[in-house]
mmCIF file of C-alpha atoms and ligand atoms in Angstrom:
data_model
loop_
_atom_site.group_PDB
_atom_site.id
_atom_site.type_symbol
_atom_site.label_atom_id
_atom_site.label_comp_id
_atom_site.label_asym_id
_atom_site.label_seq_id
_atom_site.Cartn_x
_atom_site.Cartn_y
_atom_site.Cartn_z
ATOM 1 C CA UNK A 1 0.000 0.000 0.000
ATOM 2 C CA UNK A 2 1.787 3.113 -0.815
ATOM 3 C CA UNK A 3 0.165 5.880 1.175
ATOM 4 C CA UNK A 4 -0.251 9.361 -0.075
ATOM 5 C CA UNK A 5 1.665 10.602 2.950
ATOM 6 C CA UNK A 6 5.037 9.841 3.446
ATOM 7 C CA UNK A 7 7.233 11.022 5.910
ATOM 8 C CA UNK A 8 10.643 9.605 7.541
ATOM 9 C CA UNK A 9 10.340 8.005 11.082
ATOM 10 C CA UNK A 10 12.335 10.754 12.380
ATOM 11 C CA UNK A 11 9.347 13.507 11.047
ATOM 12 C CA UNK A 12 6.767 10.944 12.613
ATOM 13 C CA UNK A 13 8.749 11.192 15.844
ATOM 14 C CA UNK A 14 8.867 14.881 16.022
ATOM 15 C CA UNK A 15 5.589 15.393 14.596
ATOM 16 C CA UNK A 16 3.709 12.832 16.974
ATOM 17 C CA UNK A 17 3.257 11.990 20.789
ATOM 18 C CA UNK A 18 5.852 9.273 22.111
ATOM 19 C CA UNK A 19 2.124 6.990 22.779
ATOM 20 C CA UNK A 20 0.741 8.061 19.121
ATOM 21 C CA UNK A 21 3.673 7.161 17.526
ATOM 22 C CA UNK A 22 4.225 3.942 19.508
ATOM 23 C CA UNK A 23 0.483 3.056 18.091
ATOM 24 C CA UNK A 24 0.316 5.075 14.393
ATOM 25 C CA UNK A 25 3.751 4.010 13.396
ATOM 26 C CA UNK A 26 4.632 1.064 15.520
ATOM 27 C CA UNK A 27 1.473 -0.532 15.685
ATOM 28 C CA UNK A 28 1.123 -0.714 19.388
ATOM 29 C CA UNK A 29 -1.955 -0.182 21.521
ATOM 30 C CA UNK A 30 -2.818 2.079 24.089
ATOM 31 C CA UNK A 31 -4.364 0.736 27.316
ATOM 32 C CA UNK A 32 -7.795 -0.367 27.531
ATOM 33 C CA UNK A 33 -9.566 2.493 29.538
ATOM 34 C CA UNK A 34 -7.302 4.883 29.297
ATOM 35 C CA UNK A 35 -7.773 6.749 26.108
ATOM 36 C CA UNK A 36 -9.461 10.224 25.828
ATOM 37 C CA UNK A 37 -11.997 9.226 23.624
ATOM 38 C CA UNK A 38 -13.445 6.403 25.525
ATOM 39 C CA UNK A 39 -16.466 7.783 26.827
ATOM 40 C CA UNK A 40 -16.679 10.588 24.831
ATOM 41 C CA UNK A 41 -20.041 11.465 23.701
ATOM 42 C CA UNK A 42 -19.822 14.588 21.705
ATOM 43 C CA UNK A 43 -20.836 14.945 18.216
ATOM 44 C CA UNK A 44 -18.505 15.612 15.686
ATOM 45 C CA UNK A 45 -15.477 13.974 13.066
ATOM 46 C CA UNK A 46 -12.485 11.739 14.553
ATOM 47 C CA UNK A 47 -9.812 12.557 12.327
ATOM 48 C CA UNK A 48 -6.408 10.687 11.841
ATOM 49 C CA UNK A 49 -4.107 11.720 14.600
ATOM 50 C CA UNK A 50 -0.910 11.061 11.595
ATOM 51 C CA UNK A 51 -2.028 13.300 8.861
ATOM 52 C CA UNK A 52 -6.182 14.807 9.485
ATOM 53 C CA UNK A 53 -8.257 12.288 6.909
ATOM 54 C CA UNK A 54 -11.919 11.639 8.213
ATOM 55 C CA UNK A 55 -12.202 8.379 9.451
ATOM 56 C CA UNK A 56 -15.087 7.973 11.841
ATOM 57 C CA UNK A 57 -18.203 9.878 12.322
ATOM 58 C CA UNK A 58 -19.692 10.171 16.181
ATOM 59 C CA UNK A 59 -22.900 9.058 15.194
ATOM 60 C CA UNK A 60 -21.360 5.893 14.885
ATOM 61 C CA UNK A 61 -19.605 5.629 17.863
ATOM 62 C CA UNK A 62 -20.886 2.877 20.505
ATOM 63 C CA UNK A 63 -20.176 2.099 24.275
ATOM 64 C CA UNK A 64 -18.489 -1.962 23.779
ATOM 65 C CA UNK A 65 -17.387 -2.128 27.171
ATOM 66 C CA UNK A 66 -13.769 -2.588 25.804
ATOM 67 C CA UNK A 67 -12.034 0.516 26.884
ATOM 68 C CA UNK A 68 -11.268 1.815 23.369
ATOM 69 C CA UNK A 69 -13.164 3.959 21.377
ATOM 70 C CA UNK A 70 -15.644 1.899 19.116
ATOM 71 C CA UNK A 71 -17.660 2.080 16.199
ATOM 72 C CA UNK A 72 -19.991 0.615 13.648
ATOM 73 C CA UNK A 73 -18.498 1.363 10.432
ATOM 74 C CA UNK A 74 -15.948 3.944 9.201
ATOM 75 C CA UNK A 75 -17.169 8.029 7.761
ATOM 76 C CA UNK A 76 -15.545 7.954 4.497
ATOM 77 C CA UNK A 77 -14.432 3.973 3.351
ATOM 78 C CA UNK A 78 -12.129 5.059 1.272
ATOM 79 C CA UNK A 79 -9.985 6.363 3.619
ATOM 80 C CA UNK A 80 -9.396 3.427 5.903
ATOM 81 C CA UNK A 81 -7.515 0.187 4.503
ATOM 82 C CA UNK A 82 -8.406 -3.167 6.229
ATOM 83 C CA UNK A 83 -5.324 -5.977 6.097
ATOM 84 C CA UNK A 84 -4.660 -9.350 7.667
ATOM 85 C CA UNK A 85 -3.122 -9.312 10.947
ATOM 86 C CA UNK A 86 -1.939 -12.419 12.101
ATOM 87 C CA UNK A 87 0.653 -10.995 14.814
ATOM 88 C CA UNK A 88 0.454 -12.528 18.634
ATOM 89 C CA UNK A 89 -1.404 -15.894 17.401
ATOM 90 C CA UNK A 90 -4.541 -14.273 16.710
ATOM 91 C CA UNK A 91 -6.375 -13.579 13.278
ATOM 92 C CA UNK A 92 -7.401 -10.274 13.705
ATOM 93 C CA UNK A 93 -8.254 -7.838 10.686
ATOM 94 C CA UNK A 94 -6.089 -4.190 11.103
ATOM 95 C CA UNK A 95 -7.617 -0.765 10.646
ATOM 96 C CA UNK A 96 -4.856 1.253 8.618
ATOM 97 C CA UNK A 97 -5.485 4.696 7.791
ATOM 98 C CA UNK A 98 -5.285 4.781 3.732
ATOM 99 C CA UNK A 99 -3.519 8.401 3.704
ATOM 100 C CA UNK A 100 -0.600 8.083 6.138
ATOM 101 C CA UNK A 101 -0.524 4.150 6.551
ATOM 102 C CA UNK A 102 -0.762 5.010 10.031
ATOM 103 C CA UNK A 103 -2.166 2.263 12.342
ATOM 104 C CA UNK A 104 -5.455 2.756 13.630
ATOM 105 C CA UNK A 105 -6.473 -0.385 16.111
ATOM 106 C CA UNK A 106 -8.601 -3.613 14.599
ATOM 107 C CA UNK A 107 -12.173 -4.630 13.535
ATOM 108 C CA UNK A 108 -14.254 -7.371 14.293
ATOM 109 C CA UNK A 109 -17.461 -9.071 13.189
ATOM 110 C CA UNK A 110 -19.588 -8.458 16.760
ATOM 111 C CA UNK A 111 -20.601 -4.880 16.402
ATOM 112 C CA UNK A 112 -24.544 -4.177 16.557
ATOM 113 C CA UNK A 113 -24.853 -2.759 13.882
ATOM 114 C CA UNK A 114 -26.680 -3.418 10.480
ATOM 115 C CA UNK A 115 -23.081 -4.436 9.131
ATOM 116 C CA UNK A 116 -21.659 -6.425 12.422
ATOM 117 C CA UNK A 117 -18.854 -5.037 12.700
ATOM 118 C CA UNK A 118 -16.957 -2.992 15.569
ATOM 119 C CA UNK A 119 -14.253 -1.028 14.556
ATOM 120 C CA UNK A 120 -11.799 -0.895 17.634
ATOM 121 C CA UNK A 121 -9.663 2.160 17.056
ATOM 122 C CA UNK A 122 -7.079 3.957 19.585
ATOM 123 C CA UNK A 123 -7.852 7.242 20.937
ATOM 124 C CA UNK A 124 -4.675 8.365 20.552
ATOM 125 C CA UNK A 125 -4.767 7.621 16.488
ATOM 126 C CA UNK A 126 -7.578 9.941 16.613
ATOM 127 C CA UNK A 127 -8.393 13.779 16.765
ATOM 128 C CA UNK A 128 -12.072 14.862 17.161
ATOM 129 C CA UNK A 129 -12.768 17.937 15.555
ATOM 130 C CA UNK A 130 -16.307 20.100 14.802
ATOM 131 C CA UNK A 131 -17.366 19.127 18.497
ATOM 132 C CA UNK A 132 -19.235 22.240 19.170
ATOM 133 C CA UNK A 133 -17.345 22.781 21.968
ATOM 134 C CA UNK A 134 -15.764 26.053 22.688
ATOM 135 C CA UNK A 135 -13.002 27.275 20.606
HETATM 136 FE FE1 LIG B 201 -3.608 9.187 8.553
#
């Protein structure tokens, strides 16, 4: 997959957070519970932490219990890449943003929504934006 963005690790590291790059670039994952976006509620756009593409839309978002930020299906499908991910002995399907390549978190087939699926993402691969909030 070559991805539209491309930087060196070295930008990554001085653009990113030492936790987003551990999980954007490295693929690692951020303890259940302990992301920003958990709970979060708000309406608006989660954006790719790496490089701003739209990814998931709040009015997807769902409470799975998990500890990490989940949802039924991504806002724009052609920006998020799905490959085989058969690391640590499990068959898991990873969420890859399409622009940066960045590593998002996984999806699985036991979300309740019309299409099944949860989409598992990090909070820290994510940046919500149009909240509403103040400014
Ligand atoms: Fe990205």
């Amino acid at each position: 997959m070559d991805a539209e963005v491309q930087k060196t690790d070295q930008e990554w590291r001085e653009q990113l957070t030492p936790e987003q790059y551990d999980v954007l670039r490295r693929k690692s994952t951020e303890r259940p519970f302990t992301g920003e976006y958990v709970h979060t509620k708000e309406d608006g756009t989660y954006r790719c932490a790496g490089c701003g593409a739209e990814l998931f839309s709040s009015s997807t978002k769902f409470d799975s219990g998990t500890g990490w930020p989940s949802f039924t299906e991504p806002a724009v499908a052609e920006n998020v890449a799905l490959r085989p991910d058969n690391s640590l002995f499990m068959r898991r399907t990873e969420v890859v943003c399409r622009r940066c390549g960045g590593h998002l978190g996984h999806v699985f087939d036991d979300g309740p929504g019309p299409t099944g699926q949860r989409y598992c993402i990090n909070s820290c691969a994510l940046d919500l934006k149009g909240s509403g909030g103040p400014s």
